[in-house]
PDB file of C-alpha atoms in Angstrom:
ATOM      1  CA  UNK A   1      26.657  24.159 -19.017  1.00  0.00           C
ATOM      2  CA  UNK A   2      24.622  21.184 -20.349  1.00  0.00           C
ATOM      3  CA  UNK A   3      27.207  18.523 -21.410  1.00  0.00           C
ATOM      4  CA  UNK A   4      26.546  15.669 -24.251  1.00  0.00           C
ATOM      5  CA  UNK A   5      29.170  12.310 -24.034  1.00  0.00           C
ATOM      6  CA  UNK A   6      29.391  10.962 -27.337  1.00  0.00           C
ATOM      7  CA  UNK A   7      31.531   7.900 -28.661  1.00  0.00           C
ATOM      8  CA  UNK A   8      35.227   9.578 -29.098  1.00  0.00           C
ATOM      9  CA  UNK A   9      37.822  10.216 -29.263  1.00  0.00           C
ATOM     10  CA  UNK A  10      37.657  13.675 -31.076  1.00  0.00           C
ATOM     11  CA  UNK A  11      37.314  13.172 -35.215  1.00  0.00           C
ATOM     12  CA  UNK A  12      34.705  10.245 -35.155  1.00  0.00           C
ATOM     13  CA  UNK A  13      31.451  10.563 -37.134  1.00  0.00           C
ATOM     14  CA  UNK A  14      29.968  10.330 -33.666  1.00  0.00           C
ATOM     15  CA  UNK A  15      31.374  14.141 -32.954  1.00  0.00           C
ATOM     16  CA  UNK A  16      30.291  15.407 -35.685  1.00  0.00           C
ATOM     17  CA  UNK A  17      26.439  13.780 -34.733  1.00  0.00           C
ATOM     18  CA  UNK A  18      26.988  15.080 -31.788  1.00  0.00           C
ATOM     19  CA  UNK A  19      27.609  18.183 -33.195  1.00  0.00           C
ATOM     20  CA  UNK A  20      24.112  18.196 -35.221  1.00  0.00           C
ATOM     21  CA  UNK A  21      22.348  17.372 -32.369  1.00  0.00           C
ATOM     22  CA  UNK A  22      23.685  19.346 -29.593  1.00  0.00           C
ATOM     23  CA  UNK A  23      22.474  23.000 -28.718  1.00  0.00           C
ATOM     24  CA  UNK A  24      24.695  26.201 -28.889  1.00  0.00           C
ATOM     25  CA  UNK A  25      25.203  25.783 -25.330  1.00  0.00           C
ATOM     26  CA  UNK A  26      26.063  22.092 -25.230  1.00  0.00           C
ATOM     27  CA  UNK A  27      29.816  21.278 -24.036  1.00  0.00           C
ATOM     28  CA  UNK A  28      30.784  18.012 -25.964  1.00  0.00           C
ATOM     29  CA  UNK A  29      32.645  15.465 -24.161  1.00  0.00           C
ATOM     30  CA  UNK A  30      34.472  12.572 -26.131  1.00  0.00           C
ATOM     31  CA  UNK A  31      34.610   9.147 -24.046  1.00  0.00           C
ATOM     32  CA  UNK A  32      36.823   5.884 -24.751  1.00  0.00           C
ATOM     33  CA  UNK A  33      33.707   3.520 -25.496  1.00  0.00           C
ATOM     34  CA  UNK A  34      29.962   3.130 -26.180  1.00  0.00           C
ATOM     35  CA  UNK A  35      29.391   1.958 -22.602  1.00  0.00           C
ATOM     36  CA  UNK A  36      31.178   4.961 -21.323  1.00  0.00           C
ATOM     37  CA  UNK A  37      29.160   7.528 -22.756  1.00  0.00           C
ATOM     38  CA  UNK A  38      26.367   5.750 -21.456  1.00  0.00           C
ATOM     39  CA  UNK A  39      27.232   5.135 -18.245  1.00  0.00           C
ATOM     40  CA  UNK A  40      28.434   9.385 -18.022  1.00  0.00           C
ATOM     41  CA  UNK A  41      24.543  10.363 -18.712  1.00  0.00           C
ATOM     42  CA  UNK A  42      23.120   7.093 -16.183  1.00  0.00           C
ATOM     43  CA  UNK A  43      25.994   8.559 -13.313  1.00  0.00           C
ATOM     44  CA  UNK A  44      24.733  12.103 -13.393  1.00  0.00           C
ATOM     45  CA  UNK A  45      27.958  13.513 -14.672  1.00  0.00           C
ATOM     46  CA  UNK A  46      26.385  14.149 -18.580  1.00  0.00           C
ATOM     47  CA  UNK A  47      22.690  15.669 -19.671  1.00  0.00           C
ATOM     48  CA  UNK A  48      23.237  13.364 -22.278  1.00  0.00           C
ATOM     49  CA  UNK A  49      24.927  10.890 -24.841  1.00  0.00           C
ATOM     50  CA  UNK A  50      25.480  10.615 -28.276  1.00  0.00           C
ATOM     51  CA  UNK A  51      25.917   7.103 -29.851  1.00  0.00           C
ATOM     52  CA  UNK A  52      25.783   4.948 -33.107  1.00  0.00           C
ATOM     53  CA  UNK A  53      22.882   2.909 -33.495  1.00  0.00           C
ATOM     54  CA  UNK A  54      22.989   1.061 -37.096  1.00  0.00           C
ATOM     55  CA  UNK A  55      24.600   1.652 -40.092  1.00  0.00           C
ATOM     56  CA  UNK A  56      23.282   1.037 -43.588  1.00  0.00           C
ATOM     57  CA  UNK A  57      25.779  -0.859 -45.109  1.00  0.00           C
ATOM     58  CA  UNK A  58      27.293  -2.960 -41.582  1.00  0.00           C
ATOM     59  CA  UNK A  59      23.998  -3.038 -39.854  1.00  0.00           C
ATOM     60  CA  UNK A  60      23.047  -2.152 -35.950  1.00  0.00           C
ATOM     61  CA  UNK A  61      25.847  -1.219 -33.349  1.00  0.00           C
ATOM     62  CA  UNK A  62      25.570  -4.194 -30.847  1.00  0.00           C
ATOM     63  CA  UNK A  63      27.486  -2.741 -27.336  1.00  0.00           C
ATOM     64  CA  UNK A  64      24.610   0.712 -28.127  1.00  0.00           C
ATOM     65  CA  UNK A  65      22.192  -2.032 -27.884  1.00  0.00           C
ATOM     66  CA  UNK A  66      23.198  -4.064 -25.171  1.00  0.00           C
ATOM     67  CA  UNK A  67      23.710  -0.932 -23.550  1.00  0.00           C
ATOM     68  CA  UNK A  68      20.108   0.444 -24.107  1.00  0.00           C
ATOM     69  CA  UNK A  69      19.009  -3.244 -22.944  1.00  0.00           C
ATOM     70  CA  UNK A  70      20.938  -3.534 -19.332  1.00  0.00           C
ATOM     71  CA  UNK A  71      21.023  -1.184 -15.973  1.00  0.00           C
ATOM     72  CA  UNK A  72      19.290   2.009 -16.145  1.00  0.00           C
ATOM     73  CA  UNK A  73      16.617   2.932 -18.337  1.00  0.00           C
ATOM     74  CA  UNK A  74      17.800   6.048 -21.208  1.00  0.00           C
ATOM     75  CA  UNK A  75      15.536   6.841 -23.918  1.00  0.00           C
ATOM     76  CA  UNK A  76      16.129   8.639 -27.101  1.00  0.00           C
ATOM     77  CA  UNK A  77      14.745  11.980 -27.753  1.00  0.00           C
ATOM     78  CA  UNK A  78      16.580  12.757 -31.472  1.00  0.00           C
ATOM     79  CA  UNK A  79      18.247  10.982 -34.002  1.00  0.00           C
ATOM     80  CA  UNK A  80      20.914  12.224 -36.573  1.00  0.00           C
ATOM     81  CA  UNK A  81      21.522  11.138 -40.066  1.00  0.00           C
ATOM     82  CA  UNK A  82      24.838  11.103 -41.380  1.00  0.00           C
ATOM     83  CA  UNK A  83      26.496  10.207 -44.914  1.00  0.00           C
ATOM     84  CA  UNK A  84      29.343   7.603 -44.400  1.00  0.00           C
ATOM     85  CA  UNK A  85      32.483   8.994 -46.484  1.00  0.00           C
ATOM     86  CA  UNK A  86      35.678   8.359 -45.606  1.00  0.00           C
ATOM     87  CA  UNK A  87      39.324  10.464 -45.409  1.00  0.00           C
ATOM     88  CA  UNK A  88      42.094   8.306 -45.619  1.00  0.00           C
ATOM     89  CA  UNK A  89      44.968  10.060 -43.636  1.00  0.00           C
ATOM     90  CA  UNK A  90      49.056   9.717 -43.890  1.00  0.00           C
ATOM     91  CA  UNK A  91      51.843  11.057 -42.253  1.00  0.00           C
ATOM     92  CA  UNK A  92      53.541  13.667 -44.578  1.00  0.00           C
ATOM     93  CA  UNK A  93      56.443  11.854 -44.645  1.00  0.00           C
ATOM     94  CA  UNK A  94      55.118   8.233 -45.387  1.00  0.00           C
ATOM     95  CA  UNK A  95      56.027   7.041 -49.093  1.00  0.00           C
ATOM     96  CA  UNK A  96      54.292   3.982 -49.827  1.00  0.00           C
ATOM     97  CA  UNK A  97      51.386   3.035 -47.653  1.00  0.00           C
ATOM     98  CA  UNK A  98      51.623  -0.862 -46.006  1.00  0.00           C
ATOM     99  CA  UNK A  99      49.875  -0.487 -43.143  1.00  0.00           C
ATOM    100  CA  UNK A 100      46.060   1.127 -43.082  1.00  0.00           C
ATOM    101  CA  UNK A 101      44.275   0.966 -39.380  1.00  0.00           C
ATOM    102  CA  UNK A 102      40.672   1.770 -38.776  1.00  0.00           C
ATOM    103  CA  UNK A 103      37.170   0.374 -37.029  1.00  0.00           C
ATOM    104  CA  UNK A 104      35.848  -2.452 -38.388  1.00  0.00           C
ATOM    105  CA  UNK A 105      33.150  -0.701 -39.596  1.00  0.00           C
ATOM    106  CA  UNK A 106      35.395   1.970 -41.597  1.00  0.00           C
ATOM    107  CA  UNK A 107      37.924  -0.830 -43.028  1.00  0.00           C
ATOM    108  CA  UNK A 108      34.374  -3.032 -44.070  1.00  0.00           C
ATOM    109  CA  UNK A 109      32.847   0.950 -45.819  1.00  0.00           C
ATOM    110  CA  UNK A 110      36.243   1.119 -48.025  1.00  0.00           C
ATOM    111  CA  UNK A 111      37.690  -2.367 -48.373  1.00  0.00           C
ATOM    112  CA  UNK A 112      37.162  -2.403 -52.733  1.00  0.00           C
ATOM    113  CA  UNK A 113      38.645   1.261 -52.669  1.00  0.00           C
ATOM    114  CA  UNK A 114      41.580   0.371 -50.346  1.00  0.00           C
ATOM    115  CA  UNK A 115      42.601  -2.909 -52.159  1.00  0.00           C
ATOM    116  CA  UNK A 116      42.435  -0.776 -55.950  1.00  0.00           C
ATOM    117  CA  UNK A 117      44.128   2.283 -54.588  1.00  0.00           C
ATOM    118  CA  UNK A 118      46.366   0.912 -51.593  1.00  0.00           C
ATOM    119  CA  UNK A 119      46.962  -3.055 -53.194  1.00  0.00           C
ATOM    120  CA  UNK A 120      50.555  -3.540 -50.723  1.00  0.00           C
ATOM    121  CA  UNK A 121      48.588  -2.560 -48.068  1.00  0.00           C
ATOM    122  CA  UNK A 122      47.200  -4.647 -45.285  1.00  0.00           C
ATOM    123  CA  UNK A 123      44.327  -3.349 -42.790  1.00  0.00           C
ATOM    124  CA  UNK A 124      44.423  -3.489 -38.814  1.00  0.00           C
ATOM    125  CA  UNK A 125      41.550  -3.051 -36.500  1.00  0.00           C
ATOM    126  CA  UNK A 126      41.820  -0.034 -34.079  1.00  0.00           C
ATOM    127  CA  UNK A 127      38.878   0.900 -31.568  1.00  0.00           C
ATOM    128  CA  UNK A 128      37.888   3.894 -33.360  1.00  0.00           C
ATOM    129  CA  UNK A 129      38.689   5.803 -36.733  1.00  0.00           C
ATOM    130  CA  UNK A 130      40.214   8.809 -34.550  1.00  0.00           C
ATOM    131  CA  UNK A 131      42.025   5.781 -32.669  1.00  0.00           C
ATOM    132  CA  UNK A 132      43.723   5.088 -36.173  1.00  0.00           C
ATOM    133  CA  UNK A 133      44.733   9.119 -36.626  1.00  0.00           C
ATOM    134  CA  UNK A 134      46.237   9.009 -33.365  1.00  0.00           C
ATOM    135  CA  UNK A 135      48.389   5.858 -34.226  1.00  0.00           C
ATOM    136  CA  UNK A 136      49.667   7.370 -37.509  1.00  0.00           C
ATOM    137  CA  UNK A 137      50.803  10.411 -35.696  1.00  0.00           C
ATOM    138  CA  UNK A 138      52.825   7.973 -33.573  1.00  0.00           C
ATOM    139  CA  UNK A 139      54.390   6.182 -36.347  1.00  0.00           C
ATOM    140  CA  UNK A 140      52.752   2.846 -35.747  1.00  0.00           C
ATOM    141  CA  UNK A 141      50.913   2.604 -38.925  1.00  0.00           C
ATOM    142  CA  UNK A 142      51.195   4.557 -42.445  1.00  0.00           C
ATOM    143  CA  UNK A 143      47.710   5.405 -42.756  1.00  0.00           C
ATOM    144  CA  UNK A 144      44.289   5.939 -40.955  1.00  0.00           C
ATOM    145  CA  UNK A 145      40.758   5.964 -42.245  1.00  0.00           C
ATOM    146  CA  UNK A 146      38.971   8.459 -40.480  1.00  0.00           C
ATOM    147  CA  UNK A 147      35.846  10.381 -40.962  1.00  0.00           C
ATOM    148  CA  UNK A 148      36.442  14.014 -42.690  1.00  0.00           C
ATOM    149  CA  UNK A 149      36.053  15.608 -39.276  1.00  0.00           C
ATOM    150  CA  UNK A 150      39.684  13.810 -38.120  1.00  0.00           C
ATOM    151  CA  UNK A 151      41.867  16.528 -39.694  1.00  0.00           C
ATOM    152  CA  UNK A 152      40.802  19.422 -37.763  1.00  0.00           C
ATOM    153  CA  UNK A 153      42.230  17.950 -34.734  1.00  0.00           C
ATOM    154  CA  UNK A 154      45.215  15.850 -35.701  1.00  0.00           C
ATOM    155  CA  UNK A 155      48.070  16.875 -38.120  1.00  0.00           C
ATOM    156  CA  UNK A 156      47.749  14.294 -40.769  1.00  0.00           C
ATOM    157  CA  UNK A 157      48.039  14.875 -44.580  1.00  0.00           C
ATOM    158  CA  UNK A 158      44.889  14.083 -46.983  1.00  0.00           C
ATOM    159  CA  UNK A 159      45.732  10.843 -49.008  1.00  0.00           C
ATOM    160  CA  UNK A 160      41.863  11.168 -50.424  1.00  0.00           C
ATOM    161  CA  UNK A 161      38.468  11.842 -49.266  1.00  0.00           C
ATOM    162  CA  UNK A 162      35.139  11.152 -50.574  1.00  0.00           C
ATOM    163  CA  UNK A 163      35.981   7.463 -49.954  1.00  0.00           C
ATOM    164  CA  UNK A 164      33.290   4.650 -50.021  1.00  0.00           C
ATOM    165  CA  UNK A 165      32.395   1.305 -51.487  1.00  0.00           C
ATOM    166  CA  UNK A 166      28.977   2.469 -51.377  1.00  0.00           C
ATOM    167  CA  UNK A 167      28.107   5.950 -52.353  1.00  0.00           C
ATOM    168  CA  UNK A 168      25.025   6.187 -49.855  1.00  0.00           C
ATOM    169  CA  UNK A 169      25.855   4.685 -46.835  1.00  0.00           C
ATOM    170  CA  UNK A 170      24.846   6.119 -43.755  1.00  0.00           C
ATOM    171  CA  UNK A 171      24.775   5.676 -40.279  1.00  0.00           C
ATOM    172  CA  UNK A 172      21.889   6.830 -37.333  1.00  0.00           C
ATOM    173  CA  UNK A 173      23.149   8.760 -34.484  1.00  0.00           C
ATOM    174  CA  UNK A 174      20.671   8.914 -31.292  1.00  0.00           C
ATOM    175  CA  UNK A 175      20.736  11.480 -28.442  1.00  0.00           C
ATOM    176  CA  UNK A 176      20.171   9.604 -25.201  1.00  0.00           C
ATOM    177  CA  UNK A 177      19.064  10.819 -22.268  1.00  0.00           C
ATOM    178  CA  UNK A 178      17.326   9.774 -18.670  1.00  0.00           C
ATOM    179  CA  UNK A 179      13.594   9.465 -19.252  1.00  0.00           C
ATOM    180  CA  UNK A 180      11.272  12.533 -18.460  1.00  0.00           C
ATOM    181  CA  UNK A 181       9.661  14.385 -21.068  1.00  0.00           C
ATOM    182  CA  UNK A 182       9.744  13.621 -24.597  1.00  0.00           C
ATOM    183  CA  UNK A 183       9.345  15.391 -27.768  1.00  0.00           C
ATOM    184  CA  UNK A 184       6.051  16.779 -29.096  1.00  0.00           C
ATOM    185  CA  UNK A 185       4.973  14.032 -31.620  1.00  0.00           C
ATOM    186  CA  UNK A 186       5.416  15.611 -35.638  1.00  0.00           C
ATOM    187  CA  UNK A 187       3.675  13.059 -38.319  1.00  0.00           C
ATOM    188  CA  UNK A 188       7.050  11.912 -38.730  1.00  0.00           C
ATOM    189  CA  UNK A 189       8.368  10.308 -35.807  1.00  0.00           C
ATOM    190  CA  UNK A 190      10.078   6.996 -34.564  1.00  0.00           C
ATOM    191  CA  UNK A 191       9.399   4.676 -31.378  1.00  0.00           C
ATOM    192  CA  UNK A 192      11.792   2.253 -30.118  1.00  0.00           C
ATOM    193  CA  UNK A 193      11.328  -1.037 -27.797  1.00  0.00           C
ATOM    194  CA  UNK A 194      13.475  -3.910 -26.859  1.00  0.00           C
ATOM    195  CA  UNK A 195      11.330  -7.297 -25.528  1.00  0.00           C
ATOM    196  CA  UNK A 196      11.592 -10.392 -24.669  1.00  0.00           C
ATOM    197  CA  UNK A 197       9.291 -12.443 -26.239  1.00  0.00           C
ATOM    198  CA  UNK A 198       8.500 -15.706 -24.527  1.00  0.00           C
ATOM    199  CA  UNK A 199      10.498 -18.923 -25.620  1.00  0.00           C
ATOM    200  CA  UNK A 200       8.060 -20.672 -27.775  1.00  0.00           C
ATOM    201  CA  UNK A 201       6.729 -21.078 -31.136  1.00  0.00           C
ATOM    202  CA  UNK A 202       5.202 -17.880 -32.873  1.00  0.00           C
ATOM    203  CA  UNK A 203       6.274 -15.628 -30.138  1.00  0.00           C
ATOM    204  CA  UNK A 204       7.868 -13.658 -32.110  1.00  0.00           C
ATOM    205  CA  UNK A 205       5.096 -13.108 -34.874  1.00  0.00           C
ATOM    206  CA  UNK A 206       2.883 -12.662 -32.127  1.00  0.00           C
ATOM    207  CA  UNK A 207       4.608  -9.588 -31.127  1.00  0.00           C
ATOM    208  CA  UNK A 208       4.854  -8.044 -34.761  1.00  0.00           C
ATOM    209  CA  UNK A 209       1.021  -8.932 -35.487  1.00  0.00           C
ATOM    210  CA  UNK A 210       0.110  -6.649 -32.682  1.00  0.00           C
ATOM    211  CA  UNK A 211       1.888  -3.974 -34.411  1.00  0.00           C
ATOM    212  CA  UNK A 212       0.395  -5.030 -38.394  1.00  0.00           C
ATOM    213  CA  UNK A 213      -3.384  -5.361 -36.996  1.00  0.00           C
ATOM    214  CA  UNK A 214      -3.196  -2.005 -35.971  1.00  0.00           C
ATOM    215  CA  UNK A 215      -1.474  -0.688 -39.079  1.00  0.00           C
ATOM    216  CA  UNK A 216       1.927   0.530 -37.736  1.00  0.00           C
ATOM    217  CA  UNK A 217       4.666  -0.051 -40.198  1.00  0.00           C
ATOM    218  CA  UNK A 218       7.991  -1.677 -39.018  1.00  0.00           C
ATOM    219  CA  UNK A 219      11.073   0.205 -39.632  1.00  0.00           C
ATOM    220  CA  UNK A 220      14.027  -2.132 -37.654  1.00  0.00           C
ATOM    221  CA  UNK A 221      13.719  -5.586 -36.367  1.00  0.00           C
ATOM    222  CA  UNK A 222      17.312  -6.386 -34.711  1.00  0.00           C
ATOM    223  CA  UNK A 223      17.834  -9.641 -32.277  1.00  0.00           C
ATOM    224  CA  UNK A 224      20.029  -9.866 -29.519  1.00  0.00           C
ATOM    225  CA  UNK A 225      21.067 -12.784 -27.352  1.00  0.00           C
ATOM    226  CA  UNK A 226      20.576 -12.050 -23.326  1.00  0.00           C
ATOM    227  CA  UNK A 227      23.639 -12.607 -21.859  1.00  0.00           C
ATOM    228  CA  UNK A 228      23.860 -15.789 -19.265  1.00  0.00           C
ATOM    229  CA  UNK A 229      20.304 -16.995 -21.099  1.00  0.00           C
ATOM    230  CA  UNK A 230      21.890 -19.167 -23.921  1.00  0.00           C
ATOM    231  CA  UNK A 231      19.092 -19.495 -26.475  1.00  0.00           C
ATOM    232  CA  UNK A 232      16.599 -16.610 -25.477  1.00  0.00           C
ATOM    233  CA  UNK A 233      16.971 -13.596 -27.306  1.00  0.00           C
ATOM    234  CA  UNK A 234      15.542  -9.776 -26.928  1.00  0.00           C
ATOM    235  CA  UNK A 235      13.985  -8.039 -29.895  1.00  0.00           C
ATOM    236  CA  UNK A 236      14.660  -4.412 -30.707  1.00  0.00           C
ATOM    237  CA  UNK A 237      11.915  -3.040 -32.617  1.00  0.00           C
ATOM    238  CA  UNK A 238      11.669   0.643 -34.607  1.00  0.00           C
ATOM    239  CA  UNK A 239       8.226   1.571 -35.658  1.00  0.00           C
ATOM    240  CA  UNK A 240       6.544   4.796 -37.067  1.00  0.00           C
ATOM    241  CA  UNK A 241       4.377   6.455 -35.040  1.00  0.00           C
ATOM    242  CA  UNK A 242       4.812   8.927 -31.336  1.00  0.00           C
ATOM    243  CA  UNK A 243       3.895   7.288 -28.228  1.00  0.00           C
ATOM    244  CA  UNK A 244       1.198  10.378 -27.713  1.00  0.00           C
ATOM    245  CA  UNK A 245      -0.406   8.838 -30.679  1.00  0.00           C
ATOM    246  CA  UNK A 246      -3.599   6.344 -29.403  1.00  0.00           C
ATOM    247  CA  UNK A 247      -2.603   3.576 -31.572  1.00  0.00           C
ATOM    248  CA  UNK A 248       0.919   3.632 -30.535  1.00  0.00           C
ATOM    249  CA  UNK A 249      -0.366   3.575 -26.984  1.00  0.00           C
ATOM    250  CA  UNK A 250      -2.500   0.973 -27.735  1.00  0.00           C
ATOM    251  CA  UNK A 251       0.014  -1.237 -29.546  1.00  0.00           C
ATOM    252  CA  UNK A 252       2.232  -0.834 -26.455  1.00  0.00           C
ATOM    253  CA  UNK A 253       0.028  -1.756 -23.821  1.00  0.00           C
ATOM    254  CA  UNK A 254      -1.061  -5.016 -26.062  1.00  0.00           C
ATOM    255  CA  UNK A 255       2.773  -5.607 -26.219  1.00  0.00           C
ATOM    256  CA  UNK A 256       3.487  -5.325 -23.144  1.00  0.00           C
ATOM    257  CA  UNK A 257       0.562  -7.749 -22.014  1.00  0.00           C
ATOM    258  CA  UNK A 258       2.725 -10.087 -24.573  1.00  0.00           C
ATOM    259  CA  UNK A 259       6.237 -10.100 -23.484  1.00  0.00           C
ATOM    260  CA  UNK A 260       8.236 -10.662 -20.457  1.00  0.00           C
ATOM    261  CA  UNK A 261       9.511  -8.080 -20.019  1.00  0.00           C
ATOM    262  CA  UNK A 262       9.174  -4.715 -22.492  1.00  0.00           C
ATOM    263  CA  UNK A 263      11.613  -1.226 -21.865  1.00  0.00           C
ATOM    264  CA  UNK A 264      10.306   1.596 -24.187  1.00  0.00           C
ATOM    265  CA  UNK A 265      13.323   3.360 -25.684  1.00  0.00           C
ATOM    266  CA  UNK A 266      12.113   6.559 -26.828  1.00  0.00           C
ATOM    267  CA  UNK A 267       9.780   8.386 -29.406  1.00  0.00           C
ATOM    268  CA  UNK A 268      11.181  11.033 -31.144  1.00  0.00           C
ATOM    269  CA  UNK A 269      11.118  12.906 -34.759  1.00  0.00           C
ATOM    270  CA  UNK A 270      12.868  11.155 -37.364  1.00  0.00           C
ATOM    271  CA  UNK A 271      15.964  12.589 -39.035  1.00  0.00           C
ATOM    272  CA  UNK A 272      14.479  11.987 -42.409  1.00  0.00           C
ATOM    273  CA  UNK A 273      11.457  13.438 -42.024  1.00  0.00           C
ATOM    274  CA  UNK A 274       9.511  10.511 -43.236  1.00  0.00           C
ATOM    275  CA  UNK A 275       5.612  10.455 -42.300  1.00  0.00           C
ATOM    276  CA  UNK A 276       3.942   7.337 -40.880  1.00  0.00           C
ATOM    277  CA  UNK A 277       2.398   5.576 -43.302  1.00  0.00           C
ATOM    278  CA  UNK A 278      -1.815   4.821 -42.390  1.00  0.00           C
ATOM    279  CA  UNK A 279      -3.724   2.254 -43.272  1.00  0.00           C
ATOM    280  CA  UNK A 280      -7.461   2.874 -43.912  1.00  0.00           C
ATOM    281  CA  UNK A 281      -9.172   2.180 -40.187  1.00  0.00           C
ATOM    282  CA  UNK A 282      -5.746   2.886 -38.561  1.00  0.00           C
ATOM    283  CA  UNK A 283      -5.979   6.781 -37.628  1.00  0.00           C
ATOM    284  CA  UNK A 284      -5.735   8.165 -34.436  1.00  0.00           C
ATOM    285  CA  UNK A 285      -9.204   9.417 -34.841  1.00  0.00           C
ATOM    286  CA  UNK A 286     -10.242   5.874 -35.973  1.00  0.00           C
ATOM    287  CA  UNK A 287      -9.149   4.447 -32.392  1.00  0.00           C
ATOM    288  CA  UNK A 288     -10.302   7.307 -30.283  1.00  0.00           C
ATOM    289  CA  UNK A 289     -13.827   6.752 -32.220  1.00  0.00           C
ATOM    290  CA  UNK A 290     -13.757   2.792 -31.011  1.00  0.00           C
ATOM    291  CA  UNK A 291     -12.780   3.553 -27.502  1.00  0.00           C
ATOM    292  CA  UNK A 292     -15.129   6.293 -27.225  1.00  0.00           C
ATOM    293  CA  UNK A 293     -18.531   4.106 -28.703  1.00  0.00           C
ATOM    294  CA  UNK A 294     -16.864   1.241 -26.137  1.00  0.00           C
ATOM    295  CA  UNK A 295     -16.952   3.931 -23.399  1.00  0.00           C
ATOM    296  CA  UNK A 296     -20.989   4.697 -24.597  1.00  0.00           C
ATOM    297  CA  UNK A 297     -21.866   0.860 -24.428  1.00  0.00           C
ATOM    298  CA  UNK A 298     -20.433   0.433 -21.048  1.00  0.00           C
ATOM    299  CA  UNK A 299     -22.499   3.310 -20.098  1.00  0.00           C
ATOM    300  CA  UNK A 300     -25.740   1.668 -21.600  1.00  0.00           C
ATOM    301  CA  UNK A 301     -25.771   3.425 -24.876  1.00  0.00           C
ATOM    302  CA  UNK A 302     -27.540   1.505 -27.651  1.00  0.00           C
ATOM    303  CA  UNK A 303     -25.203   2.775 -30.964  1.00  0.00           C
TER     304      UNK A 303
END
């Protein structure tokens, strides 16, 4: 049976990801960390992982890409979508709440809700939202927020649900996996890189001209320092397009001529379903035209 680690424990957002992405047959297995679920797909003992990668209102999930960045190469081959509202969860005996725990992430989604509602309250960090249910059950704090999925697997009363500062947050999910073969490109697909650009002026624009000259619109632009290189930084870049496509391929090789070091993370449809936008001149066809009448000079043609 095909098994998918995702970011646990059970009655995080990332199950219920994990649960849009994964296949009939999939067995779901909840690990401690990030690095964990990672490191279950990279070992052999998972087919695959399921892990945050940025949220709309908090922004990326650093250890996903660190982890993405370091040891073995994984590369994503879907990517969930997922509304960011909140349960807040009590014991059924607690009377008034003083204590809420969740992620940082959660407590940052529903801080304006928690200090009208909850205003004697005061917030501790956990390691996960389901971390938080699991400490209310044990009496350590009075109340949890958790995503919706939580209740079905710990026996917690419903203060509210529905619960966010901001009404469309969301977070993206990806499904990881070893490379081999990827999904059939769609018109509306995402590739992902991480470089490192050379430490010197205009590197970095560099980089993201080779991408604008050949029309391919940016969708994420995320830096990260490299660990034991104080100063030098990788760049994780999100662009439209399928790798299958020639101007993708073309961008990459012309990137990877660029940087020091370049580690493709994936191509794969996007959950939104939104098409690459193309510039006039920028078509597939367009390049396969240009390397085709190169291909007819070398070969003595006149045109």
């Amino acid at each position: 049976m095909p098994r998918i680690a995702y970011f646990g424990p059970q009655g995080t957002f990332t199950e219920q990801a994990a649960r849009v992405l994964a296949a009939a047959e999939d067995e779901l297995l909840p690990v401690e960390t990030i690095g964990a679920a990672l490191s279950a797909v990279r070992d052999g003992e998972c087919d695959a992982a399921c892990v945050p990668v940025e949220n709309s209102v908090e922004g990326p999930v650093s250890a996903t890409l660190d982890g993405l960045a370091e040891r073995a190469p994984l590369v994503a081959t879907a990517e969930a979508l997922l509304p960011v509202h909140f349960s807040v969860l009590t014991r059924e005996d607690v009377g008034t709440v003083r204590t809420v725990a969740s992620h940082p992430h959660a407590l940052a989604q529903v801080r304006e809700w928690i200090e009208r509602n909850l205003p004697e309250a005061r917030t501790v960090v956990s390691s996960s939202t389901a971390a938080a249910a699991v400490a209310v059950q044990r009496g350590e704090y009075d109340a949890a927020v958790t995503a919706p999925v939580a209740v079905e697997h710990y026996p917690l009363r419903v203060l509210a649900t529905e619960v966010a500062d901001v009404a469309d947050a969301r977070t993206r999910f990806l499904l990881l996996r070893p490379p081999g073969r990827l999904p059939e490109p769609t018109g509306a697909d995402r590739t992902s890189i991480v470089a490192a650009a050379a430490n010197r002026t205009g590197a970095l624009a560099e980089l993201l001209a080779e991408l604008a000259t050949r029309g391919i619109n940016l969708t994420r632009l995320d830096a990260r320092p490299i660990k034991g290189n104080f100063g030098l930084y990788r760049f994780f870049i999100d662009f439209e397009g399928h790798v299958a496509e020639t101007r993708i391929g073309d961008a990459l090789a012309a990137l990877r001529r660029r940087c020091n070091n370049v580690r493709f993370l994936g191509s794969h449809p996007r959950a939104d379903g939104v098409e690459a936008t193309i510039d006039p001149g920028a078509a597939n066809q367009d390049f396969d035209e240009a390397f085709d009448w190169v291909a007819a000079v070398r070969a003595g043609s006149s045109a």
